Amino acid sequence: MRKISACILALVLLASALPLAITPAAAYEKKIPCDADGNNELTKEELVNAILPYMLGEGSYTLDDVGDAAWVYAYWDGKPKTIVDSAGTTITLYSPIERAVVLNSDFAEAVAVLDKRDIVVGIAHTITKYTKFFPEISTKTDVGGWYTPDVEAILATHPDAIFTYVKWPSTAKLDDKLPEGINVIRMDFYKAATLRDEMLKLGDLLDRTELRDQYLEWYDQYVDEISKRVAEIPEENKTRVFIDGGKGKTFGRRAYSTGTGMHDLCVCAGGVNIAEGYVEGYADVETEWILHENPDVIVGISYKGGYETDDSTLMKEHYD
């Protein structure tokens, strides 16, 4: 649909500027399509000078070139689009993202919220299991694990961009193995402190500002109300919580502390995470320590349930 709209735009622009001269199409790399002088400021003259030869079957520009150029001219003011992702990397787009690999379900949710499922061409293996939650996205090409993806499988999908976490996969496992020109865009979408800013940036990046604003209006409504109520709770009356991720990797139980999405949610809801200050991130803690701390509430996390099953047996076994 975006490509069709862009082509219609191109024809409208062409009709308004037919007297302009035709110049030879220029090859480009890391610049806006059809930007003949390569200064990354696409003018109407440059766009028309690309459209006319294409319509006459001449020149080197393709339908994708003129379609993308028309979109950039009409919606990006003829200039590249730039954001800084959550890893602090400056991301510059010279044409709209049309083919993206998504390496985790958190990013997949954000893409779905913005109704850009159609650009997804590859997904991490874990997403293939979420057929009910992601009926369309889950059918895309499996490119391996979210932590250690199959780079060859990624490249086989010919992506414009790869969407992944800030920390994972490491640059050594992903970025360093990619050819120049594929943007690795790192955002988390599971941390309360950064989620809103990330949605703002992704909505801008994918040209979905209207849907983004609708989502953030809904989001702010509830977050603001929760924050208002939590502010009224005296510190000494706040619920002490242990967030339990099940059996520890080496001993005891697995805790979620500072730096995790679950910790952020706990604090936002007015809870006090007893693991804060004792461990950081995802870490094993002694069962005896939990008993000694005597939390008011234990929030259990199990990845054996969810939308894909009505059977609670595996969740029960997780905590037996």
PDB file of N, CA and C in Angstrom, residues 130-201:
ATOM      1  N   TYR A 130       4.614 -18.216  18.898  1.00  0.00           N
ATOM      2  CA  TYR A 130       3.488 -17.395  19.353  1.00  0.00           C
ATOM      3  C   TYR A 130       2.471 -17.205  18.226  1.00  0.00           C
ATOM      4  N   THR A 131       1.890 -18.299  17.790  1.00  0.00           N
ATOM      5  CA  THR A 131       1.002 -18.253  16.626  1.00  0.00           C
ATOM      6  C   THR A 131      -0.318 -17.539  16.902  1.00  0.00           C
ATOM      7  N   LYS A 132      -0.771 -17.557  18.147  1.00  0.00           N
ATOM      8  CA  LYS A 132      -2.024 -16.878  18.482  1.00  0.00           C
ATOM      9  C   LYS A 132      -1.802 -15.391  18.718  1.00  0.00           C
ATOM     10  N   PHE A 133      -0.720 -15.072  19.375  1.00  0.00           N
ATOM     11  CA  PHE A 133      -0.440 -13.670  19.680  1.00  0.00           C
ATOM     12  C   PHE A 133       0.073 -12.921  18.449  1.00  0.00           C
ATOM     13  N   PHE A 134       0.850 -13.613  17.620  1.00  0.00           N
ATOM     14  CA  PHE A 134       1.382 -13.016  16.386  1.00  0.00           C
ATOM     15  C   PHE A 134       0.986 -13.885  15.180  1.00  0.00           C
ATOM     16  N   PRO A 135      -0.296 -13.925  14.816  1.00  0.00           N
ATOM     17  CA  PRO A 135      -0.726 -14.822  13.732  1.00  0.00           C
ATOM     18  C   PRO A 135      -0.044 -14.570  12.396  1.00  0.00           C
ATOM     19  N   GLU A 136       0.300 -13.328  12.105  1.00  0.00           N
ATOM     20  CA  GLU A 136       0.972 -13.006  10.843  1.00  0.00           C
ATOM     21  C   GLU A 136       2.492 -13.059  10.995  1.00  0.00           C
ATOM     22  N   ILE A 137       2.997 -12.373  11.991  1.00  0.00           N
ATOM     23  CA  ILE A 137       4.444 -12.271  12.170  1.00  0.00           C
ATOM     24  C   ILE A 137       5.079 -13.633  12.421  1.00  0.00           C
ATOM     25  N   SER A 138       4.383 -14.516  13.146  1.00  0.00           N
ATOM     26  CA  SER A 138       4.962 -15.817  13.512  1.00  0.00           C
ATOM     27  C   SER A 138       5.223 -16.721  12.315  1.00  0.00           C
ATOM     28  N   THR A 139       4.669 -16.390  11.154  1.00  0.00           N
ATOM     29  CA  THR A 139       4.849 -17.223   9.956  1.00  0.00           C
ATOM     30  C   THR A 139       6.079 -16.820   9.140  1.00  0.00           C
ATOM     31  N   LYS A 140       6.750 -15.763   9.536  1.00  0.00           N
ATOM     32  CA  LYS A 140       7.891 -15.276   8.757  1.00  0.00           C
ATOM     33  C   LYS A 140       9.117 -16.174   8.951  1.00  0.00           C
ATOM     34  N   THR A 141      10.139 -15.930   8.173  1.00  0.00           N
ATOM     35  CA  THR A 141      11.336 -16.780   8.164  1.00  0.00           C
ATOM     36  C   THR A 141      12.025 -16.823   9.527  1.00  0.00           C
ATOM     37  N   ASP A 142      12.300 -18.028   9.993  1.00  0.00           N
ATOM     38  CA  ASP A 142      13.007 -18.253  11.254  1.00  0.00           C
ATOM     39  C   ASP A 142      14.500 -17.981  11.035  1.00  0.00           C
ATOM     40  N   VAL A 143      15.043 -17.022  11.792  1.00  0.00           N
ATOM     41  CA  VAL A 143      16.464 -16.674  11.628  1.00  0.00           C
ATOM     42  C   VAL A 143      17.290 -17.050  12.858  1.00  0.00           C
ATOM     43  N   GLY A 144      16.791 -18.001  13.631  1.00  0.00           N
ATOM     44  CA  GLY A 144      17.570 -18.486  14.762  1.00  0.00           C
ATOM     45  C   GLY A 144      17.254 -17.793  16.068  1.00  0.00           C
ATOM     46  N   GLY A 145      18.131 -17.962  17.035  1.00  0.00           N
ATOM     47  CA  GLY A 145      17.896 -17.461  18.384  1.00  0.00           C
ATOM     48  C   GLY A 145      18.004 -15.957  18.514  1.00  0.00           C
ATOM     49  N   TRP A 146      17.326 -15.422  19.528  1.00  0.00           N
ATOM     50  CA  TRP A 146      17.374 -13.976  19.773  1.00  0.00           C
ATOM     51  C   TRP A 146      18.730 -13.556  20.343  1.00  0.00           C
ATOM     52  N   TYR A 147      19.407 -14.488  20.993  1.00  0.00           N
ATOM     53  CA  TYR A 147      20.700 -14.196  21.615  1.00  0.00           C
ATOM     54  C   TYR A 147      21.860 -14.477  20.664  1.00  0.00           C
ATOM     55  N   THR A 148      21.718 -15.548  19.885  1.00  0.00           N
ATOM     56  CA  THR A 148      22.734 -15.907  18.888  1.00  0.00           C
ATOM     57  C   THR A 148      22.028 -16.220  17.576  1.00  0.00           C
ATOM     58  N   PRO A 149      21.695 -15.211  16.796  1.00  0.00           N
ATOM     59  CA  PRO A 149      20.951 -15.441  15.557  1.00  0.00           C
ATOM     60  C   PRO A 149      21.812 -16.056  14.461  1.00  0.00           C
ATOM     61  N   ASP A 150      21.142 -16.613  13.471  1.00  0.00           N
ATOM     62  CA  ASP A 150      21.806 -17.170  12.295  1.00  0.00           C
ATOM     63  C   ASP A 150      21.963 -16.039  11.277  1.00  0.00           C
ATOM     64  N   VAL A 151      23.147 -15.484  11.191  1.00  0.00           N
ATOM     65  CA  VAL A 151      23.377 -14.317  10.338  1.00  0.00           C
ATOM     66  C   VAL A 151      23.128 -14.644   8.866  1.00  0.00           C
ATOM     67  N   GLU A 152      23.496 -15.841   8.437  1.00  0.00           N
ATOM     68  CA  GLU A 152      23.249 -16.237   7.046  1.00  0.00           C
ATOM     69  C   GLU A 152      21.757 -16.252   6.747  1.00  0.00           C
ATOM     70  N   ALA A 153      20.963 -16.750   7.688  1.00  0.00           N
ATOM     71  CA  ALA A 153      19.511 -16.769   7.506  1.00  0.00           C
ATOM     72  C   ALA A 153      18.953 -15.351   7.464  1.00  0.00           C
ATOM     73  N   ILE A 154      19.519 -14.469   8.282  1.00  0.00           N
ATOM     74  CA  ILE A 154      19.099 -13.067   8.264  1.00  0.00           C
ATOM     75  C   ILE A 154      19.372 -12.447   6.900  1.00  0.00           C
ATOM     76  N   LEU A 155      20.576 -12.628   6.397  1.00  0.00           N
ATOM     77  CA  LEU A 155      20.952 -12.032   5.114  1.00  0.00           C
ATOM     78  C   LEU A 155      20.115 -12.582   3.971  1.00  0.00           C
ATOM     79  N   ALA A 156      19.675 -13.823   4.091  1.00  0.00           N
ATOM     80  CA  ALA A 156      18.857 -14.435   3.036  1.00  0.00           C
ATOM     81  C   ALA A 156      17.493 -13.763   2.903  1.00  0.00           C
ATOM     82  N   THR A 157      17.062 -13.025   3.933  1.00  0.00           N
ATOM     83  CA  THR A 157      15.781 -12.312   3.862  1.00  0.00           C
ATOM     84  C   THR A 157      15.933 -10.921   3.253  1.00  0.00           C
ATOM     85  N   HIS A 158      17.169 -10.516   2.978  1.00  0.00           N
ATOM     86  CA  HIS A 158      17.476  -9.209   2.369  1.00  0.00           C
ATOM     87  C   HIS A 158      16.843  -8.044   3.148  1.00  0.00           C
ATOM     88  N   PRO A 159      17.186  -7.919   4.431  1.00  0.00           N
ATOM     89  CA  PRO A 159      16.553  -6.874   5.244  1.00  0.00           C
ATOM     90  C   PRO A 159      17.152  -5.489   5.031  1.00  0.00           C
ATOM     91  N   ASP A 160      16.319  -4.476   5.252  1.00  0.00           N
ATOM     92  CA  ASP A 160      16.801  -3.094   5.329  1.00  0.00           C
ATOM     93  C   ASP A 160      17.273  -2.797   6.748  1.00  0.00           C
ATOM     94  N   ALA A 161      16.623  -3.466   7.722  1.00  0.00           N
ATOM     95  CA  ALA A 161      16.911  -3.177   9.126  1.00  0.00           C
ATOM     96  C   ALA A 161      16.695  -4.419   9.983  1.00  0.00           C
ATOM     97  N   ILE A 162      17.366  -4.436  11.123  1.00  0.00           N
ATOM     98  CA  ILE A 162      17.203  -5.503  12.108  1.00  0.00           C
ATOM     99  C   ILE A 162      16.808  -4.848  13.424  1.00  0.00           C
ATOM    100  N   PHE A 163      15.706  -5.306  14.012  1.00  0.00           N
ATOM    101  CA  PHE A 163      15.203  -4.770  15.273  1.00  0.00           C
ATOM    102  C   PHE A 163      15.572  -5.722  16.408  1.00  0.00           C
ATOM    103  N   THR A 164      16.279  -5.223  17.410  1.00  0.00           N
ATOM    104  CA  THR A 164      16.709  -6.103  18.491  1.00  0.00           C
ATOM    105  C   THR A 164      16.884  -5.333  19.799  1.00  0.00           C
ATOM    106  N   TYR A 165      17.229  -6.081  20.857  1.00  0.00           N
ATOM    107  CA  TYR A 165      17.440  -5.474  22.168  1.00  0.00           C
ATOM    108  C   TYR A 165      18.692  -4.594  22.181  1.00  0.00           C
ATOM    109  N   VAL A 166      18.780  -3.759  23.212  1.00  0.00           N
ATOM    110  CA  VAL A 166      19.941  -2.887  23.369  1.00  0.00           C
ATOM    111  C   VAL A 166      21.215  -3.708  23.611  1.00  0.00           C
ATOM    112  N   LYS A 167      21.128  -4.723  24.456  1.00  0.00           N
ATOM    113  CA  LYS A 167      22.320  -5.499  24.824  1.00  0.00           C
ATOM    114  C   LYS A 167      22.509  -6.773  24.008  1.00  0.00           C
ATOM    115  N   TRP A 168      21.429  -7.351  23.540  1.00  0.00           N
ATOM    116  CA  TRP A 168      21.500  -8.676  22.914  1.00  0.00           C
ATOM    117  C   TRP A 168      20.864  -8.675  21.527  1.00  0.00           C
ATOM    118  N   PRO A 169      21.454  -9.388  20.574  1.00  0.00           N
ATOM    119  CA  PRO A 169      22.771 -10.039  20.600  1.00  0.00           C
ATOM    120  C   PRO A 169      23.882  -8.983  20.679  1.00  0.00           C
ATOM    121  N   SER A 170      25.048  -9.396  21.093  1.00  0.00           N
ATOM    122  CA  SER A 170      26.182  -8.474  21.152  1.00  0.00           C
ATOM    123  C   SER A 170      26.553  -8.039  19.739  1.00  0.00           C
ATOM    124  N   THR A 171      27.274  -6.940  19.638  1.00  0.00           N
ATOM    125  CA  THR A 171      27.703  -6.479  18.314  1.00  0.00           C
ATOM    126  C   THR A 171      28.599  -7.513  17.633  1.00  0.00           C
ATOM    127  N   ALA A 172      29.346  -8.271  18.430  1.00  0.00           N
ATOM    128  CA  ALA A 172      30.222  -9.303  17.856  1.00  0.00           C
ATOM    129  C   ALA A 172      29.415 -10.428  17.219  1.00  0.00           C
ATOM    130  N   LYS A 173      28.242 -10.703  17.766  1.00  0.00           N
ATOM    131  CA  LYS A 173      27.410 -11.784  17.245  1.00  0.00           C
ATOM    132  C   LYS A 173      26.488 -11.334  16.119  1.00  0.00           C
ATOM    133  N   LEU A 174      26.341 -10.021  15.954  1.00  0.00           N
ATOM    134  CA  LEU A 174      25.410  -9.536  14.931  1.00  0.00           C
ATOM    135  C   LEU A 174      26.016  -8.442  14.056  1.00  0.00           C
ATOM    136  N   ASP A 175      26.152  -7.251  14.582  1.00  0.00           N
ATOM    137  CA  ASP A 175      26.568  -6.091  13.790  1.00  0.00           C
ATOM    138  C   ASP A 175      27.852  -6.324  13.008  1.00  0.00           C
ATOM    139  N   ASP A 176      28.846  -6.890  13.686  1.00  0.00           N
ATOM    140  CA  ASP A 176      30.159  -7.069  13.061  1.00  0.00           C
ATOM    141  C   ASP A 176      30.143  -8.067  11.907  1.00  0.00           C
ATOM    142  N   LYS A 177      29.088  -8.871  11.826  1.00  0.00           N
ATOM    143  CA  LYS A 177      29.002  -9.892  10.780  1.00  0.00           C
ATOM    144  C   LYS A 177      28.144  -9.453   9.595  1.00  0.00           C
ATOM    145  N   LEU A 178      27.613  -8.241   9.667  1.00  0.00           N
ATOM    146  CA  LEU A 178      26.715  -7.759   8.623  1.00  0.00           C
ATOM    147  C   LEU A 178      27.441  -6.863   7.627  1.00  0.00           C
ATOM    148  N   PRO A 179      27.001  -6.876   6.372  1.00  0.00           N
ATOM    149  CA  PRO A 179      27.573  -5.942   5.399  1.00  0.00           C
ATOM    150  C   PRO A 179      27.104  -4.527   5.700  1.00  0.00           C
ATOM    151  N   GLU A 180      27.838  -3.569   5.224  1.00  0.00           N
ATOM    152  CA  GLU A 180      27.467  -2.172   5.438  1.00  0.00           C
ATOM    153  C   GLU A 180      26.130  -1.882   4.763  1.00  0.00           C
ATOM    154  N   GLY A 181      25.322  -1.077   5.421  1.00  0.00           N
ATOM    155  CA  GLY A 181      24.063  -0.673   4.813  1.00  0.00           C
ATOM    156  C   GLY A 181      22.829  -1.225   5.497  1.00  0.00           C
ATOM    157  N   ILE A 182      22.993  -2.255   6.356  1.00  0.00           N
ATOM    158  CA  ILE A 182      21.854  -2.797   7.100  1.00  0.00           C
ATOM    159  C   ILE A 182      21.852  -2.162   8.489  1.00  0.00           C
ATOM    160  N   ASN A 183      20.810  -1.423   8.800  1.00  0.00           N
ATOM    161  CA  ASN A 183      20.723  -0.760  10.097  1.00  0.00           C
ATOM    162  C   ASN A 183      20.317  -1.745  11.186  1.00  0.00           C
ATOM    163  N   VAL A 184      21.095  -1.813  12.256  1.00  0.00           N
ATOM    164  CA  VAL A 184      20.714  -2.573  13.446  1.00  0.00           C
ATOM    165  C   VAL A 184      20.143  -1.562  14.435  1.00  0.00           C
ATOM    166  N   ILE A 185      18.850  -1.647  14.677  1.00  0.00           N
ATOM    167  CA  ILE A 185      18.153  -0.675  15.517  1.00  0.00           C
ATOM    168  C   ILE A 185      17.842  -1.326  16.859  1.00  0.00           C
ATOM    169  N   ARG A 186      18.414  -0.759  17.912  1.00  0.00           N
ATOM    170  CA  ARG A 186      18.335  -1.379  19.235  1.00  0.00           C
ATOM    171  C   ARG A 186      17.418  -0.589  20.181  1.00  0.00           C
ATOM    172  N   MET A 187      16.336  -1.238  20.569  1.00  0.00           N
ATOM    173  CA  MET A 187      15.405  -0.706  21.564  1.00  0.00           C
ATOM    174  C   MET A 187      14.896  -1.888  22.381  1.00  0.00           C
ATOM    175  N   ASP A 188      14.443  -1.628  23.617  1.00  0.00           N
ATOM    176  CA  ASP A 188      14.068  -2.734  24.498  1.00  0.00           C
ATOM    177  C   ASP A 188      12.567  -3.029  24.547  1.00  0.00           C
ATOM    178  N   PHE A 189      11.761  -1.996  24.724  1.00  0.00           N
ATOM    179  CA  PHE A 189      10.305  -2.146  24.817  1.00  0.00           C
ATOM    180  C   PHE A 189       9.844  -3.031  25.973  1.00  0.00           C
ATOM    181  N   TYR A 190      10.676  -3.202  26.994  1.00  0.00           N
ATOM    182  CA  TYR A 190      10.221  -3.907  28.192  1.00  0.00           C
ATOM    183  C   TYR A 190      10.576  -3.135  29.464  1.00  0.00           C
ATOM    184  N   LYS A 191      11.221  -1.998  29.306  1.00  0.00           N
ATOM    185  CA  LYS A 191      11.605  -1.189  30.459  1.00  0.00           C
ATOM    186  C   LYS A 191      10.705   0.042  30.551  1.00  0.00           C
ATOM    187  N   ALA A 192      10.087   0.209  31.723  1.00  0.00           N
ATOM    188  CA  ALA A 192       9.163   1.327  31.905  1.00  0.00           C
ATOM    189  C   ALA A 192       9.835   2.676  31.672  1.00  0.00           C
ATOM    190  N   ALA A 193      11.103   2.769  32.035  1.00  0.00           N
ATOM    191  CA  ALA A 193      11.813   4.048  31.940  1.00  0.00           C
ATOM    192  C   ALA A 193      12.038   4.501  30.502  1.00  0.00           C
ATOM    193  N   THR A 194      12.083   3.567  29.570  1.00  0.00           N
ATOM    194  CA  THR A 194      12.420   3.925  28.183  1.00  0.00           C
ATOM    195  C   THR A 194      11.319   3.608  27.176  1.00  0.00           C
ATOM    196  N   LEU A 195      10.283   2.883  27.589  1.00  0.00           N
ATOM    197  CA  LEU A 195       9.281   2.420  26.628  1.00  0.00           C
ATOM    198  C   LEU A 195       8.613   3.568  25.873  1.00  0.00           C
ATOM    199  N   ARG A 196       8.227   4.604  26.586  1.00  0.00           N
ATOM    200  CA  ARG A 196       7.512   5.702  25.932  1.00  0.00           C
ATOM    201  C   ARG A 196       8.382   6.384  24.870  1.00  0.00           C
ATOM    202  N   ASP A 197       9.619   6.661  25.228  1.00  0.00           N
ATOM    203  CA  ASP A 197      10.538   7.306  24.288  1.00  0.00           C
ATOM    204  C   ASP A 197      10.800   6.405  23.082  1.00  0.00           C
ATOM    205  N   GLU A 198      10.889   5.106  23.327  1.00  0.00           N
ATOM    206  CA  GLU A 198      11.124   4.167  22.227  1.00  0.00           C
ATOM    207  C   GLU A 198       9.934   4.112  21.280  1.00  0.00           C
ATOM    208  N   MET A 199       8.719   4.168  21.817  1.00  0.00           N
ATOM    209  CA  MET A 199       7.540   4.186  20.949  1.00  0.00           C
ATOM    210  C   MET A 199       7.490   5.468  20.125  1.00  0.00           C
ATOM    211  N   LEU A 200       7.879   6.583  20.723  1.00  0.00           N
ATOM    212  CA  LEU A 200       7.930   7.843  19.980  1.00  0.00           C
ATOM    213  C   LEU A 200       8.872   7.721  18.787  1.00  0.00           C
ATOM    214  N   LYS A 201      10.047   7.170  19.042  1.00  0.00           N
ATOM    215  CA  LYS A 201      11.052   7.065  17.984  1.00  0.00           C
ATOM    216  C   LYS A 201      10.661   6.046  16.917  1.00  0.00           C
TER     217      LYS A 201
END
